[in-house]
Short mmCIF file of C-alpha atoms in Angstrom, two decimals:
data_model
loop_
_atom_site.label_atom_id
_atom_site.label_comp_id
_atom_site.label_asym_id
_atom_site.label_seq_id
_atom_site.Cartn_x
_atom_site.Cartn_y
_atom_site.Cartn_z
CA MET A 14 -74.60 -48.00 11.34
CA THR A 15 -73.96 -48.23 7.66
CA ASP A 16 -75.37 -50.43 4.99
CA SER A 17 -72.73 -52.97 4.04
CA SER A 18 -72.22 -55.20 1.04
CA ALA A 19 -70.45 -58.52 1.44
CA PRO A 20 -67.49 -58.61 1.62
CA THR A 21 -66.68 -54.99 2.37
CA VAL A 22 -63.59 -53.29 0.97
CA LEU A 23 -62.31 -52.61 4.48
CA ARG A 24 -62.72 -56.25 5.42
CA LYS A 25 -60.49 -57.22 2.48
CA THR A 26 -57.96 -54.59 3.54
CA VAL A 27 -57.86 -55.93 7.09
CA GLU A 28 -57.40 -59.48 5.81
CA ALA A 29 -54.52 -58.24 3.63
CA TYR A 30 -53.07 -56.36 6.62
CA TRP A 31 -52.89 -59.47 8.82
CA ALA A 32 -51.60 -61.63 5.95
CA ALA A 33 -48.85 -59.07 5.25
CA ALA A 34 -47.89 -58.90 8.94
CA GLN A 35 -47.67 -62.68 9.16
CA ALA A 36 -45.53 -62.73 5.96
CA ARG A 37 -43.34 -59.80 7.18
CA ASP A 38 -44.18 -58.17 3.85
CA TRP A 39 -43.86 -54.58 5.05
CA THR A 40 -44.50 -53.10 1.62
CA ALA A 41 -47.86 -54.85 1.38
CA PHE A 42 -48.51 -53.99 5.02
CA GLU A 43 -47.87 -50.28 4.41
CA ALA A 44 -50.21 -50.29 1.40
CA THR A 45 -53.16 -51.13 3.66
CA LEU A 46 -52.68 -47.99 5.77
CA ALA A 47 -53.85 -44.40 5.40
CA GLU A 48 -50.99 -41.92 5.72
CA ASP A 49 -52.32 -40.50 9.00
CA VAL A 50 -53.24 -43.86 10.55
CA VAL A 51 -53.50 -43.86 14.35
CA TYR A 52 -52.69 -46.97 16.38
CA ASP A 53 -53.99 -46.90 19.94
CA LEU A 54 -53.32 -49.21 22.91
CA PRO A 55 -55.73 -48.21 25.71
CA GLN A 56 -54.22 -50.68 28.20
CA THR A 57 -50.77 -49.02 28.12
CA ARG A 58 -52.05 -45.61 27.02
CA GLU A 59 -49.68 -45.66 24.05
CA ARG A 60 -50.43 -44.11 20.68
CA CYS A 61 -48.45 -44.42 17.45
CA THR A 62 -49.32 -41.89 14.76
CA GLY A 63 -48.53 -41.95 11.05
CA ARG A 64 -47.96 -44.72 8.53
CA GLU A 65 -44.16 -44.67 8.62
CA ARG A 66 -43.85 -44.96 12.39
CA PHE A 67 -46.58 -47.56 12.57
CA VAL A 68 -44.82 -49.76 10.01
CA GLU A 69 -41.65 -49.42 12.13
CA PHE A 70 -43.58 -50.31 15.28
CA ASN A 71 -44.62 -53.58 13.67
CA ARG A 72 -41.34 -54.28 11.88
CA GLU A 73 -39.40 -53.86 15.13
CA TYR A 74 -41.84 -55.91 17.23
CA PRO A 75 -39.58 -58.45 18.97
CA GLY A 76 -39.85 -62.23 19.01
CA ASP A 77 -40.65 -64.94 16.51
CA TRP A 78 -44.36 -64.25 16.61
CA SER A 79 -47.10 -65.83 14.54
CA LEU A 80 -50.73 -64.90 14.19
CA LYS A 81 -53.97 -66.44 12.99
CA VAL A 82 -57.29 -64.65 12.52
CA GLU A 83 -59.93 -66.44 14.64
CA ARG A 84 -62.92 -64.24 13.89
CA ILE A 85 -63.70 -61.16 11.84
CA VAL A 86 -66.81 -58.98 11.96
CA ALA A 87 -67.16 -56.31 9.31
CA GLU A 88 -69.32 -53.37 8.44
CA ALA A 89 -68.55 -51.03 5.55
CA ASP A 90 -66.41 -48.63 7.58
CA GLN A 91 -65.41 -50.60 10.67
CA VAL A 92 -64.02 -54.07 11.25
CA VAL A 93 -63.14 -56.09 14.33
CA THR A 94 -60.71 -58.98 14.41
CA TRP A 95 -59.96 -61.53 17.11
CA ILE A 96 -56.55 -63.02 16.51
CA HIS A 97 -54.64 -65.83 18.13
CA PHE A 98 -51.07 -64.67 18.65
CA THR A 99 -48.15 -66.94 19.50
CA VAL A 100 -44.63 -65.91 20.60
CA GLY A 101 -42.52 -68.95 21.47
CA THR A 102 -44.57 -70.89 24.02
CA GLU A 103 -46.74 -67.91 24.94
CA GLU A 104 -50.24 -67.79 23.44
CA MET A 105 -52.39 -64.69 23.52
CA TYR A 106 -55.58 -63.24 22.15
CA GLY A 107 -55.56 -59.90 20.40
CA ILE A 108 -58.67 -57.90 19.59
CA ALA A 109 -58.46 -55.01 17.16
CA PHE A 110 -61.06 -52.42 16.19
CA PHE A 111 -60.35 -50.90 12.77
CA THR A 112 -61.84 -47.93 10.95
CA GLY A 113 -61.25 -47.10 7.30
CA ASP A 114 -61.41 -44.29 4.78
CA ALA A 115 -63.33 -44.05 1.51
CA GLN A 116 -60.50 -45.86 -0.30
CA GLY A 117 -60.75 -48.79 2.10
CA ARG A 118 -57.44 -48.02 3.80
CA ILE A 119 -57.03 -48.36 7.56
CA THR A 120 -57.32 -45.02 9.40
CA SER A 121 -57.26 -46.35 12.96
CA GLN A 122 -56.62 -49.50 14.92
CA THR A 123 -57.39 -49.83 18.62
CA ASP A 124 -55.81 -52.93 20.13
CA PHE A 125 -56.68 -54.92 23.23
CA TRP A 126 -54.54 -57.72 24.67
CA PRO A 127 -56.48 -59.52 27.40
CA GLU A 128 -54.44 -61.70 29.77
CA PRO A 129 -55.41 -64.71 31.89
CA TYR A 130 -56.61 -64.00 35.42
CA GLU A 131 -58.08 -65.92 38.34
CA PRO A 132 -61.90 -65.80 38.53
CA PRO A 133 -63.38 -64.08 41.58
CA ALA A 134 -64.89 -66.33 44.25
CA GLY A 135 -68.63 -66.78 44.53
CA ARG A 136 -69.77 -67.87 41.10
CA GLU A 137 -68.47 -71.47 41.08
CA HIS A 138 -72.07 -72.76 41.16
CA LEU A 139 -72.84 -71.10 37.81
CA VAL A 140 -69.80 -71.98 35.69
CA GLU A 141 -67.56 -74.81 34.60
CA ARG A 142 -63.79 -74.37 34.23
CA TYR A 143 -62.03 -75.74 31.15
CA MET B 5 -69.44 -63.70 5.74
CA THR B 6 -73.11 -62.94 5.36
CA ASP B 7 -74.94 -60.21 3.58
CA SER B 8 -76.30 -57.82 6.17
CA SER B 9 -79.04 -55.24 6.12
CA ALA B 10 -78.90 -52.24 8.39
CA PRO B 11 -79.60 -52.55 11.27
CA THR B 12 -79.53 -56.31 11.73
CA VAL B 13 -81.97 -58.11 14.01
CA LEU B 14 -79.09 -59.40 16.13
CA ARG B 15 -77.70 -55.90 16.51
CA LYS B 16 -81.05 -54.77 17.94
CA THR B 17 -81.07 -57.77 20.27
CA VAL B 18 -77.60 -56.94 21.56
CA GLU B 19 -78.59 -53.32 22.13
CA ALA B 20 -81.65 -54.54 24.07
CA TYR B 21 -79.44 -56.96 26.03
CA TRP B 22 -77.09 -54.21 27.27
CA ALA B 23 -79.98 -51.81 27.97
CA ALA B 24 -81.73 -54.52 30.03
CA ALA B 25 -78.53 -55.31 31.96
CA GLN B 26 -77.99 -51.64 32.76
CA ALA B 27 -81.67 -51.37 33.89
CA ARG B 28 -81.46 -54.66 35.90
CA ASP B 29 -84.53 -55.70 33.94
CA TRP B 30 -83.86 -59.44 34.07
CA THR B 31 -87.07 -60.36 32.29
CA ALA B 32 -86.12 -58.25 29.28
CA PHE B 33 -82.54 -59.55 29.58
CA GLU B 34 -83.71 -63.18 29.50
CA ALA B 35 -85.86 -62.50 26.43
CA THR B 36 -82.75 -61.69 24.38
CA LEU B 37 -81.21 -65.13 25.00
CA ALA B 38 -81.57 -68.48 23.29
CA GLU B 39 -82.38 -71.28 25.74
CA ASP B 40 -79.03 -72.99 25.22
CA VAL B 41 -76.94 -69.80 25.25
CA VAL B 42 -73.24 -70.29 26.08
CA TYR B 43 -71.24 -67.60 27.87
CA ASP B 44 -67.48 -68.02 27.64
CA LEU B 45 -64.63 -66.23 29.44
CA PRO B 46 -61.36 -67.35 27.79
CA GLN B 47 -59.20 -65.42 30.27
CA THR B 48 -60.46 -67.40 33.29
CA ARG B 49 -61.47 -70.48 31.29
CA GLU B 50 -65.00 -70.27 32.71
CA ARG B 51 -68.13 -71.24 30.83
CA CYS B 52 -71.75 -70.70 31.83
CA THR B 53 -74.32 -72.72 29.90
CA GLY B 54 -78.06 -72.23 29.60
CA ARG B 55 -80.33 -69.21 29.82
CA GLU B 56 -81.40 -69.66 33.44
CA ARG B 57 -77.88 -69.94 34.84
CA PHE B 58 -76.64 -67.12 32.67
CA VAL B 59 -79.36 -64.77 33.91
CA GLU B 60 -78.33 -65.74 37.48
CA PHE B 61 -74.68 -65.10 36.66
CA ASN B 62 -75.56 -61.55 35.69
CA ARG B 63 -78.17 -60.95 38.38
CA GLU B 64 -75.70 -62.02 41.08
CA TYR B 65 -72.79 -60.03 39.65
CA PRO B 66 -71.55 -58.00 42.61
CA GLY B 67 -71.04 -54.26 42.89
CA ASP B 68 -72.89 -51.15 41.82
CA TRP B 69 -71.76 -51.47 38.21
CA SER B 70 -72.74 -49.34 35.26
CA LEU B 71 -72.07 -49.83 31.57
CA LYS B 72 -72.09 -47.82 28.39
CA VAL B 73 -71.71 -49.17 24.85
CA GLU B 74 -68.74 -47.43 23.19
CA ARG B 75 -68.78 -49.20 19.85
CA ILE B 76 -70.82 -51.86 18.10
CA VAL B 77 -69.98 -53.71 14.89
CA ALA B 78 -72.68 -55.94 13.43
CA GLU B 79 -73.15 -58.48 10.71
CA ALA B 80 -76.38 -60.47 10.31
CA ASP B 81 -75.32 -63.34 12.58
CA GLN B 82 -72.48 -61.93 14.67
CA VAL B 83 -72.00 -58.73 16.63
CA VAL B 84 -69.13 -57.26 18.62
CA THR B 85 -69.49 -54.66 21.35
CA TRP B 86 -66.90 -52.62 23.18
CA ILE B 87 -68.33 -51.39 26.46
CA HIS B 88 -67.08 -49.04 29.13
CA PHE B 89 -67.76 -50.64 32.49
CA THR B 90 -67.60 -48.83 35.83
CA VAL B 91 -67.70 -50.36 39.32
CA GLY B 92 -67.20 -47.71 42.00
CA THR B 93 -63.97 -45.94 41.06
CA GLU B 94 -62.76 -48.79 38.84
CA GLU B 95 -63.15 -48.33 35.08
CA MET B 96 -62.76 -51.17 32.62
CA TYR B 97 -63.24 -52.08 29.00
CA GLY B 98 -65.26 -55.11 28.07
CA ILE B 99 -65.30 -56.66 24.62
CA ALA B 100 -67.95 -59.19 23.72
CA PHE B 101 -68.37 -61.34 20.62
CA PHE B 102 -71.98 -62.45 20.12
CA THR B 103 -73.57 -64.96 17.78
CA GLY B 104 -77.29 -65.33 17.18
CA ASP B 105 -79.92 -67.74 15.92
CA ALA B 106 -82.48 -67.34 13.12
CA GLN B 107 -84.85 -65.58 15.55
CA GLY B 108 -82.19 -63.00 16.41
CA ARG B 109 -81.65 -64.34 19.94
CA ILE B 110 -78.18 -64.57 21.43
CA THR B 111 -76.69 -68.07 21.21
CA SER B 112 -73.20 -67.27 22.47
CA GLN B 113 -71.19 -64.50 24.08
CA THR B 114 -67.43 -64.60 24.44
CA ASP B 115 -66.16 -61.92 26.78
CA PHE B 116 -62.74 -60.30 27.13
CA TRP B 117 -61.73 -57.97 29.96
CA PRO B 118 -58.35 -56.38 29.14
CA GLU B 119 -56.51 -54.77 32.05
CA PRO B 120 -53.91 -52.00 32.14
CA TYR B 121 -50.26 -53.07 31.91
CA GLU B 122 -46.86 -51.43 31.61
CA PRO B 123 -45.56 -51.18 28.04
CA PRO B 124 -42.40 -53.15 27.24
CA ALA B 125 -39.19 -51.15 26.89
CA GLY B 126 -37.74 -50.37 23.47
CA ARG B 127 -40.54 -48.68 21.58
CA GLU B 128 -40.58 -45.29 23.30
CA HIS B 129 -39.29 -43.66 20.09
CA LEU B 130 -42.41 -44.75 18.19
CA VAL B 131 -45.24 -43.90 20.59
CA GLU B 132 -46.66 -41.17 22.79
CA ARG B 133 -48.20 -41.95 26.20
CA TYR B 134 -51.50 -40.36 27.20
#
């Protein structure tokens, strides 16, 4: 837990990161990253290490995707975003945990992509579906 | 964006909430919740409304589950947790976005449960698997 001022430097970096991704401005995107940034996808157990490769990972990402930041929660040295991600007719949520360095650059991003599933039986009396 | 002091009241509430769940202390669990708390599961499109029903939802949750908070990111009025959740031999990640009221009680929780999936082809040159 760190004391944080509002808004934090890292929060501004993360906002710039998503704006650059949406704009396909890979120069601005790269500027938000520490050289040894680590991108981690626990669901697929994939890891992409280093700024250059990580920019490529994003630049090469297929499809005419679009993203919108739904929520952002920021401390001084860690930030979480919940984004709404659209590719064609597919809509997804993406949740990213970021950490940063003293310069406010992104040192790590851990991404989660939850998918729809059918609820288990037995709790219908406690919930509504929407 | 709100100015936050460290640690925030809501952060302490959320820590107490997870500790109470792990201890099956449903009285302590209930005390962390606002009366009109809303629990939302976007992946299944389920919603559970109200403190009493939400306590039941958790009390009735099947299996000999155990949880551990991996990461927590807190502002004054919103908190995110990343938990490691175990049921028998199954291990999962859970990500929860909380909001709170002026008394530091939980007014909403939006939960995401990402599951493992196979990575798409075409990016093997940019990642390692682990």
